[in-house]
Each structure stands twice: as structure tokens, then as C-alpha cells.
Short mmCIF file of C-alpha atoms in Angstrom, two decimals:
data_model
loop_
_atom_site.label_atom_id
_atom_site.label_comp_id
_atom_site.label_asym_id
_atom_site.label_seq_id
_atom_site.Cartn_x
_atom_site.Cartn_y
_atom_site.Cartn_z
CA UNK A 1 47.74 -40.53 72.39
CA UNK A 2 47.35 -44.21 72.57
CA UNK A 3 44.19 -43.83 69.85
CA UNK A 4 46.72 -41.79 67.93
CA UNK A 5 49.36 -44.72 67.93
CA UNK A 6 47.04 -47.58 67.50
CA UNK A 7 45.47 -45.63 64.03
CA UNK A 8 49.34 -46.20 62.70
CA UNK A 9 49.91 -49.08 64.13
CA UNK A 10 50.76 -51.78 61.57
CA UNK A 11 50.22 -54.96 63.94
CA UNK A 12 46.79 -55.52 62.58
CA UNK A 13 47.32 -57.56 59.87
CA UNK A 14 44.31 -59.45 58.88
CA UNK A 15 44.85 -62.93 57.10
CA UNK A 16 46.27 -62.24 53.42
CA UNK A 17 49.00 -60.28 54.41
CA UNK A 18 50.67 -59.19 50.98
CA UNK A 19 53.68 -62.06 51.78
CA UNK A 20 51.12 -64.43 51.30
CA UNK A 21 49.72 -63.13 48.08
CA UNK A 22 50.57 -64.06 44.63
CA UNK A 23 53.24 -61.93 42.52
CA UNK A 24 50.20 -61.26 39.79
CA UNK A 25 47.38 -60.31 42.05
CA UNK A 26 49.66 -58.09 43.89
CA UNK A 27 50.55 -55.97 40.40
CA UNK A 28 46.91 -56.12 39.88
CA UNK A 29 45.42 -54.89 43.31
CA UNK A 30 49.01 -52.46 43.44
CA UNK A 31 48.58 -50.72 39.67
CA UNK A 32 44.46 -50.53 39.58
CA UNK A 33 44.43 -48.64 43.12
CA UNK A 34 47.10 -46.63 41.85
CA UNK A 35 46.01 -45.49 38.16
CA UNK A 36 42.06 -45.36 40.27
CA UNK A 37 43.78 -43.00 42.70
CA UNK A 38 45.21 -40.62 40.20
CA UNK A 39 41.96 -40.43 38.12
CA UNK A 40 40.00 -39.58 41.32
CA UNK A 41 42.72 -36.61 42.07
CA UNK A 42 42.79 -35.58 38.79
CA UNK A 43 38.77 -35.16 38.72
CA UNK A 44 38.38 -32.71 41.47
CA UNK A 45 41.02 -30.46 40.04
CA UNK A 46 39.46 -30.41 36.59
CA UNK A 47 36.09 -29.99 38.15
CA UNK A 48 37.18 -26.84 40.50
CA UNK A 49 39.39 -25.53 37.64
CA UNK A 50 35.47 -25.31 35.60
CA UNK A 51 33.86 -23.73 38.54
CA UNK A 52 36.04 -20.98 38.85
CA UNK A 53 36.82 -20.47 34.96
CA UNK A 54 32.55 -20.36 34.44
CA UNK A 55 30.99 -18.45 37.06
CA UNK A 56 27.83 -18.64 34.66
CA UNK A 57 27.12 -22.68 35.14
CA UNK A 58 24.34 -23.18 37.63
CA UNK A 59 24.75 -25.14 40.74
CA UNK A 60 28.44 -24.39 41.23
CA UNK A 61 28.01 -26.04 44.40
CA UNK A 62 27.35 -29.53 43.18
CA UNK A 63 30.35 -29.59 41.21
CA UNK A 64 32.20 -28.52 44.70
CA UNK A 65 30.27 -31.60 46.10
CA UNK A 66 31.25 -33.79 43.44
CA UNK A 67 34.73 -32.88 43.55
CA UNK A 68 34.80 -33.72 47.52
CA UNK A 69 33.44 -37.16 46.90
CA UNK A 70 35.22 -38.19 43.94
CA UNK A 71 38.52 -36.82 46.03
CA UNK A 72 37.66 -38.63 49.13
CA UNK A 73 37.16 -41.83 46.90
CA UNK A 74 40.52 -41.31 45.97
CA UNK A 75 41.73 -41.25 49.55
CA UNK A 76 39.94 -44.66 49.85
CA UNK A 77 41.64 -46.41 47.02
CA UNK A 78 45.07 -44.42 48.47
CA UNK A 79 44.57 -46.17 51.53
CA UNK A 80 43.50 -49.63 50.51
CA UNK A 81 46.68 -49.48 48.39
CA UNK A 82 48.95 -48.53 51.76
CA UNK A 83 47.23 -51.30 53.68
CA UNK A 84 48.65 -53.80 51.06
CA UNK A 85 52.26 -53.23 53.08
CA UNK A 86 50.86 -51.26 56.11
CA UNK A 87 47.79 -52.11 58.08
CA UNK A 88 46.39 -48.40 58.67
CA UNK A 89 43.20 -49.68 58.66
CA UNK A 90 41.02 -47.02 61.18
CA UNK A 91 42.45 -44.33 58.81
CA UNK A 92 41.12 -46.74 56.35
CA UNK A 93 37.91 -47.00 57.78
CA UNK A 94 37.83 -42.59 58.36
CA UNK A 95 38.11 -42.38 55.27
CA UNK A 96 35.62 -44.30 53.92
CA UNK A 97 33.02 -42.73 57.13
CA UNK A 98 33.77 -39.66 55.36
CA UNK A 99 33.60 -40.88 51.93
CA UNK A 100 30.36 -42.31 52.71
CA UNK A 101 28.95 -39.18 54.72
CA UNK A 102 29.55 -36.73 51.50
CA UNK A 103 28.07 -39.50 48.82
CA UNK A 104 25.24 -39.35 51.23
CA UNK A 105 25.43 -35.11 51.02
CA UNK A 106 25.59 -35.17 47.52
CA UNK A 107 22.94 -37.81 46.63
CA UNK A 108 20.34 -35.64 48.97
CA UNK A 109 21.49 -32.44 47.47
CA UNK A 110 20.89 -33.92 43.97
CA UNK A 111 17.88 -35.22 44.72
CA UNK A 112 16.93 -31.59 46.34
CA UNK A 113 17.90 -30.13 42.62
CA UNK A 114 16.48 -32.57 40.93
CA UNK A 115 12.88 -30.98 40.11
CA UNK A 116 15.15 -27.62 38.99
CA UNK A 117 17.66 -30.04 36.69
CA UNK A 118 14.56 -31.62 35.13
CA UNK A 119 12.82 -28.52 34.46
CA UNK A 120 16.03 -27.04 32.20
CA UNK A 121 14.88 -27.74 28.69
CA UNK A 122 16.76 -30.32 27.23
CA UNK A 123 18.68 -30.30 23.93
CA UNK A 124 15.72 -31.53 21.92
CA UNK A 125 13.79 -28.56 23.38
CA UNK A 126 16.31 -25.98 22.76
CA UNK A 127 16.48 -27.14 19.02
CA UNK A 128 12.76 -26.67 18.66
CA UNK A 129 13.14 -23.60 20.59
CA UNK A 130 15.87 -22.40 18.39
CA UNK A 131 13.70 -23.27 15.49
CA UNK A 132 10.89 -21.32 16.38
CA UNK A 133 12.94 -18.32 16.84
CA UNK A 134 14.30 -18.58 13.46
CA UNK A 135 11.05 -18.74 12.20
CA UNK A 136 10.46 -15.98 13.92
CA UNK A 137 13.59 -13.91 12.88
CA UNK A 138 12.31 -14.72 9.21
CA UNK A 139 8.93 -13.23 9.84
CA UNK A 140 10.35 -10.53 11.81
CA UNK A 141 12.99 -10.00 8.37
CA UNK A 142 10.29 -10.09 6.02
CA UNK A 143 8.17 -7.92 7.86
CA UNK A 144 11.03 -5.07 8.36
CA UNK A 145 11.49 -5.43 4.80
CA UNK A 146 7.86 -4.70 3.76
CA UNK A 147 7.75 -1.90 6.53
CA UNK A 148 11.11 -0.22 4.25
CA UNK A 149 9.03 -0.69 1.36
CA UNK A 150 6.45 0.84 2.78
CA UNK A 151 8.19 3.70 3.59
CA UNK A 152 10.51 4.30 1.02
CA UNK A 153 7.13 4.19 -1.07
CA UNK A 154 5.17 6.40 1.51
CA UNK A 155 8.64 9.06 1.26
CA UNK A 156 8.54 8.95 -2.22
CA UNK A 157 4.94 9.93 -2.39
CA UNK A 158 5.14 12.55 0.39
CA UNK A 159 8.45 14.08 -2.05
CA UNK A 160 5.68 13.88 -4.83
CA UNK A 161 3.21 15.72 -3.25
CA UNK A 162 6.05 18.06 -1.72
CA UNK A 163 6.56 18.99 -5.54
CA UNK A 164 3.27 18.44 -7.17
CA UNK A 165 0.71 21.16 -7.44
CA UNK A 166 -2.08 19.27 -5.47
CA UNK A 167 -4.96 21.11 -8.03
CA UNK A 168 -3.76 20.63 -11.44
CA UNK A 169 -1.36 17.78 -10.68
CA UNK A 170 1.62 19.01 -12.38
CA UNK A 171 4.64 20.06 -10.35
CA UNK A 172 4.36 23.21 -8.23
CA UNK A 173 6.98 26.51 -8.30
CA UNK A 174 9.27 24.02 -6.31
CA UNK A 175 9.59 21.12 -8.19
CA UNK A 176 9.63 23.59 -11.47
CA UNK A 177 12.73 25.53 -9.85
CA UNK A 178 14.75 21.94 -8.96
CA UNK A 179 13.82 20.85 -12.73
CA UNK A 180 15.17 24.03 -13.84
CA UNK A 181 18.24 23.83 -12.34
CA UNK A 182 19.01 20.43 -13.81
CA UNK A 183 18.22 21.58 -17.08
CA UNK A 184 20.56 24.60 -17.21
CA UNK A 185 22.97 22.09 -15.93
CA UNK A 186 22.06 19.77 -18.90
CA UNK A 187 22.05 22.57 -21.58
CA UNK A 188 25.83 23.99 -20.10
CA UNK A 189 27.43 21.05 -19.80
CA UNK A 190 25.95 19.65 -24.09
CA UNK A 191 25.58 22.93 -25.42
CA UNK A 192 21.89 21.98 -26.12
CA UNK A 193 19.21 25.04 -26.59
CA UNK A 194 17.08 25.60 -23.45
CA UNK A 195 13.50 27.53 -24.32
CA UNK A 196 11.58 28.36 -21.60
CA UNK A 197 7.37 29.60 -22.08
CA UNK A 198 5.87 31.30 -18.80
CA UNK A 199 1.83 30.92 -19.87
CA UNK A 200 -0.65 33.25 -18.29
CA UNK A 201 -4.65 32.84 -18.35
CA UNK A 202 -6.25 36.25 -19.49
CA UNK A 203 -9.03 37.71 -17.01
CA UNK A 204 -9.22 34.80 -14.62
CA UNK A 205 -10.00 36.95 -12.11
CA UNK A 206 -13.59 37.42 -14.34
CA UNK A 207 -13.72 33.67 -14.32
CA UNK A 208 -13.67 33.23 -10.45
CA UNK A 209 -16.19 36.39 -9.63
CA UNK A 210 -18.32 35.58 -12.32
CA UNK A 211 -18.93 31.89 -12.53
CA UNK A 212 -16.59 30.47 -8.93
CA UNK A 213 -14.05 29.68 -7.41
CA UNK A 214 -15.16 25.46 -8.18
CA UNK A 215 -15.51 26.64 -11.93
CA UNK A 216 -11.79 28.69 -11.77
CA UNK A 217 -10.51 25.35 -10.87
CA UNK A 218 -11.50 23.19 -13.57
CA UNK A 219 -10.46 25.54 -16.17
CA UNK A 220 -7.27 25.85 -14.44
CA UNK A 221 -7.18 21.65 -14.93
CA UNK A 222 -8.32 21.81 -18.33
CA UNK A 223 -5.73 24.58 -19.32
CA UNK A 224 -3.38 22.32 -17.83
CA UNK A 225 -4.18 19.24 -20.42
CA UNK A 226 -4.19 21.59 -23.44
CA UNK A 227 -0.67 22.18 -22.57
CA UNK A 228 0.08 19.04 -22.03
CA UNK A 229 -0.78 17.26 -25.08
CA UNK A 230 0.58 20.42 -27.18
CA UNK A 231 3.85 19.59 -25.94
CA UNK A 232 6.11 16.82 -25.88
CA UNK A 233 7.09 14.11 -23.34
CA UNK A 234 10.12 15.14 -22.43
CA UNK A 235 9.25 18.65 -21.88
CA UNK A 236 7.60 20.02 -18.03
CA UNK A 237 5.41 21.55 -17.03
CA UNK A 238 4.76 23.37 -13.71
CA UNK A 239 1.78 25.79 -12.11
CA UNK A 240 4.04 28.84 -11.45
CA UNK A 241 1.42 30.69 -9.33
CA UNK A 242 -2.03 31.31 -9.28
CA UNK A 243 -3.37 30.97 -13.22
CA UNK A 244 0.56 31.46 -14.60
CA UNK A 245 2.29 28.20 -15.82
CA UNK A 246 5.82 28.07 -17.19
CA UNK A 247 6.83 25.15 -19.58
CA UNK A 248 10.24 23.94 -19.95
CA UNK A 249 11.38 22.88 -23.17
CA UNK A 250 14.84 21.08 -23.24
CA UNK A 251 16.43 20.50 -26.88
CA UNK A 252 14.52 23.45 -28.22
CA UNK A 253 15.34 26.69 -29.70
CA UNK A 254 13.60 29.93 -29.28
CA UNK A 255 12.16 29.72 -32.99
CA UNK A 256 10.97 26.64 -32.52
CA UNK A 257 9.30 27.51 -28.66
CA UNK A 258 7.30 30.36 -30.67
CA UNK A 259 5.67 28.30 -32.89
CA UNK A 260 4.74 25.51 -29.99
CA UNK A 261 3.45 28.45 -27.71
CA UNK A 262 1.44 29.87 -30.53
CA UNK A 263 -0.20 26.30 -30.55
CA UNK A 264 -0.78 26.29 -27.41
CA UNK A 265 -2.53 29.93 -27.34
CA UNK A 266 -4.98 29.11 -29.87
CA UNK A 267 -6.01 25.86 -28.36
CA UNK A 268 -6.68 27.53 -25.76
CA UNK A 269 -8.47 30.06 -27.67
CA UNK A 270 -10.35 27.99 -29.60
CA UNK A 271 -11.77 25.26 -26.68
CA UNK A 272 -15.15 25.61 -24.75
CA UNK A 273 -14.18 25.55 -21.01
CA UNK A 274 -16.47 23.79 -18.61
CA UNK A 275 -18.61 21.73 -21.20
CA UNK A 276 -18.79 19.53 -18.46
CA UNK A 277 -20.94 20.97 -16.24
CA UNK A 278 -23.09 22.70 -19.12
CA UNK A 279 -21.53 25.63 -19.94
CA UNK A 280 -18.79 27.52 -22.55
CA UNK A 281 -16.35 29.34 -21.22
CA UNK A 282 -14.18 31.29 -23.85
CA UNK A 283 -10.76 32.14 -22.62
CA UNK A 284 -7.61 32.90 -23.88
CA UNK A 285 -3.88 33.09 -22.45
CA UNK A 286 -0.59 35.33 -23.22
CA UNK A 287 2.40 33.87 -23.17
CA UNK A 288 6.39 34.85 -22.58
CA UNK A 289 8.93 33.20 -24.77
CA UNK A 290 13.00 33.04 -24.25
CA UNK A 291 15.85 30.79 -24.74
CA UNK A 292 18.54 30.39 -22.28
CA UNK A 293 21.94 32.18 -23.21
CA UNK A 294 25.02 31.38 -21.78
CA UNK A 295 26.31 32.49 -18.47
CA UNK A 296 22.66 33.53 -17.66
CA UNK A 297 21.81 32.95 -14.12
CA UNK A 298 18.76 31.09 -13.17
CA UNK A 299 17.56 34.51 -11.75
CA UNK A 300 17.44 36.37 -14.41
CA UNK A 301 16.40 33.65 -17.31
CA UNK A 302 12.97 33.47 -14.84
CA UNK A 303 12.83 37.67 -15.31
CA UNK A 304 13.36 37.81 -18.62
CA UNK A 305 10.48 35.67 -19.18
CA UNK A 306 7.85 37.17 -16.62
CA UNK A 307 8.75 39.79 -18.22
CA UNK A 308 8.39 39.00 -22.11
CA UNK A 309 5.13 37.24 -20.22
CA UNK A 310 3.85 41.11 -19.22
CA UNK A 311 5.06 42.37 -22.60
CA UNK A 312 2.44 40.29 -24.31
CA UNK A 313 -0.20 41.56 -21.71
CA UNK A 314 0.37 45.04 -22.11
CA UNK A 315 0.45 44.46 -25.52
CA UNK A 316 -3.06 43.79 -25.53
CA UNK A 317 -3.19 39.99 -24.16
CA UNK A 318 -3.59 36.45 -26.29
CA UNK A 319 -0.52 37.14 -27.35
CA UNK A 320 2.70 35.53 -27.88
CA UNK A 321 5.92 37.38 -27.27
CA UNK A 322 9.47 36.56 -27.65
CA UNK A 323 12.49 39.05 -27.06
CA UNK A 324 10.16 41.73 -26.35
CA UNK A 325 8.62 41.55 -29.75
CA UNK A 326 4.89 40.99 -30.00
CA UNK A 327 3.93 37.94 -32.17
CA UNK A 328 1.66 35.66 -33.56
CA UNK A 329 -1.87 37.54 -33.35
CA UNK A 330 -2.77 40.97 -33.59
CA UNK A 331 -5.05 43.29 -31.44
#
């Protein structure tokens, strides 16, 4: 207890008792311990307030340490300014023996963290970092946009070949039925003629057996161009099935789809198949003609022109018929 009363005992009074001091370098010692005092409270409440409000900041622990010193310097200055009236001077001297024990913490423990600080990239680095990833991003941009190119060019191609008759290279019974569609749309909604010409090869079948299956093909591919320059750009044309073709002809009436399928029959009448490869294949074709009449379904447009198609066969082949009336060439 006497320890106790001796720490608050004011009797110790060095020389320069505050009595003895001037009125001006009393305000001054007085008001700088006091404003230094409530900075160095201040601090350690701002600094704990940021470790618990960021529990992502590394070293939380420092800023704890930091906050205990700079608190504890406080308490220094708090008692230097009491000592001005009151001579507590072993609290005085506590308090800096603790103040110097945790500056003496804290510089080791910095110096412990010091090769981890050092090694966090600095602001310069993160900028060129940043950078780099940017550049990065833009390649990685540029690249995703070629890939969709790629693709959207790679599903376009595959829908091509989905529709495209992969021999002759005009669209298959698919792509002929979606074109169809949109052109009875088209020829409802203007009131426009629709003609339609299903085109069959006569005695194919003699073709294959006779000269092959390689030789089948390329009149198939020749038939196909005759066709095509016969008729006009906005027309289509389509491999039905096997050696049968049907030819859509927007904009055109049935009179004027006879005289274009006639045309076409004796083109293909008249031209020397497989020249090519040395030899002269005669062949001819019969063909169905119809035009589309309102309210007709899509179903039955397709039978009534098969079936004009096996009128002209029956009827003795290279023939062109039209509303079951043979045409164009006699037997």
C-alpha cells in the first residue's frame, strides 16, 4: 500500500514546478499535450472501427498493434499534461515502460512482415498488371467474336447442306417443301399466279444398268443445268427424288409454265449426255404442269402434279402435260 500511495503522491515536484513557469509556455505545453492526446485517442478508434468493418485487409493484427501504441502514446502525453499540476510521475514513467514495450512489439512484428508487405505488388505493378489483362480481355473479345463468326458461318453451311441435295447441288425434297410453303404464302397473301413443273427423266433406270451408277450421276447433274439456265433467277429448283425434279415458278401462270417446260423437254431432248467422258447419251424427260388455285392445300397442289407428271408417262413419255391434257409432242 505504501507503493500504491507514493505512485499518487504529488510531493515530488522536480524544479519547474508549473508556479514557476511562464503564463505562455504553460498554454503551450497545456494545449499541445491536450490536442496530441485527443489525436492519439481518436487514432485507435478509427483504426479498430477499419478492422472490424474490413475483415478482408491483411494483417488485421498490426493495425490492433498500432492502435495499442498510438493509444498508449496518448496516455503518455495525458500524463505529462497531469504532471504539469500533479507530480504522478511513476504512473508517468508505467506508462511510458509500456509505451515503449509495445513500440518495441510492433517494430519486431513489422519487421517479421516485412518480406510479406514487400512482396504485395505495388500500385505501379497492379497498373501494368491491370494492363495486361485488358490486353488480354481484348484478345480474348476478338477471339470470341471470330469463334461466333465461325459458327454462325459453320451453322449456316450445315442448314445448307441440311437442304441442299449433296449430288446435283440444288435443294433437296426439304428445302423444296419449306420454299413451297413460302411461296403459297407469297401467292395468297398478292394474288400472284403460282405454277409449279414436277420433271421426270425417262428410262433412267436403262441409264444406270446399262452404262453406271457414276454415269447416272452426271446426267442427273447435267439435267440439272439444262433446267437451270431454261429458267429464270427467281424461280427453284429442287431434286424431288431419285431422277424426278420439281421447279417452282413464282409470278407465272399455267400458260406460260407450258411453254417454259416444253423448253426445257426438248433441251433435254436434243443434248448429248456424257460428252465428257466420250460418249452420247440421248435422253428425254416428261413433265407435270399445274398452277396453284386458291384454297388448295400444299398436299394436294404436290398430287395434282405427280400426277399430271404420270399422265404424261402413261401417255407415252417426253411429254408435257398440263390439267391432264397431253401436250406439246406427240407419240
Amino acid at each position: 500500500m505504501d507503493i500504491i500511495s507514493a505512485l499518487f503522491d504529488g510531493s515530488f515536484m522536480p524544479h519547474g514546478h508549473c508556479l514557476k513557469w511562464q503564463a505562455d509556455l504553460l498554454f503551450l505545453h497545456v494545449v499541445g499535450d491536450t490536442l496530441t492526446v485527443i489525436a492519439y485517442f481518436l487514432i485507435p478508434i478509427a483504426l479498430i472501427q477499419l478492422v472490424r468493418k474490413r475483415d478482408d485487409l491483411a494483417f488485421n493484427w498490426i493495425f490492433v498493434m498500432f492502435a495499442a501504441f498510438i493509444f498508449l502514446c496518448g496516455v503518455t502525453h495525458l500524463m505529462a499534461l497531469i504532471n504539469i499540476w500533479h507530480g504522478y510521475y511513476f504512473l508517468s514513467g508505467l506508462s511510458k515502460l509500456a509505451t515503449g514495450i509495445v513500440s518495441i512489439m510492433t517494430t519486431v512484428m513489422i519487421v517479421y512482415l516485412l518480406p510479406k508487405v514487400i512482396a504485395i505488388p505495388s500500385n505501379k505493378d497492379f497498373k501494368v498488371k491491370n494492363e495486361q489483362l485488358l490486353l488480354v480481355q481484348k484478345e480474348l473479345l476478338a477471339a470470341n467474336q471470330l469463334l461466333e463468326q465461325r459458327v454462325e458461318a459453320r451453322t449456316k453451311e450445315l442448314e445448307k447442306l441440311a437442304r441442299t441435295d449433296a449430288l446435283t447441288g440444288v435443294l433437296n425434297r426439304g428445302g423444296l417443301i419449306n420454299n413451297l410453303t413460302d411461296e403459297i404464302d407469297r401467292s395468297v397473301r398478292y394474288k400472284h399466279p403460282l405454277s409449279l413443273l414436277m420433271i421426270d427423266l425417262d428410262h433412267f433406270k436403262h441409264v444406270n444398268d446399262q452404262f453406271g451408277h457414276q454415269r447416272g450421276d452426271t446426267v442427273l447433274i447435267e439435267a440439272v443445268n439444262i433446267v437451270s439456265k431454261a429458267s429464270r433467277h427467281s424461280d427453284t429448283l429442287g431434286r424431288y427424288g431419285g431422277e424426278e425434279f420439281l421447279l417452282l415458278l413464282p409470278e407465272t401462270n399455267v400458260t406460260e409454265a407450258k411453254i417454259l417446260a416444253e423448253r426445257i423437254r426438248q433441251d433435254i431432248e436434243q443434248h448429248p449426255f456424257c460428252q465428257d467422258e466420250g460418249l452420247n447419251i440421248s435422253l428425254t424427260c416428261s413433265i407435270g404442269v399445274t398452277e396453284y388455285e386458291a384454297g388448295q392445300t400444299q398436299s394436294k397442289l404436290l398430287q395434282t402434279v405427280d400426277r399430271l407428271l404420270y399422265s404424261a408417262k402413261n401417255s407415252g413419255r417426253n411429254r408435257v402435260t398440263v390439267n391432264d391434257d397431253i401436250a406439246a409432242k406427240d407419240p
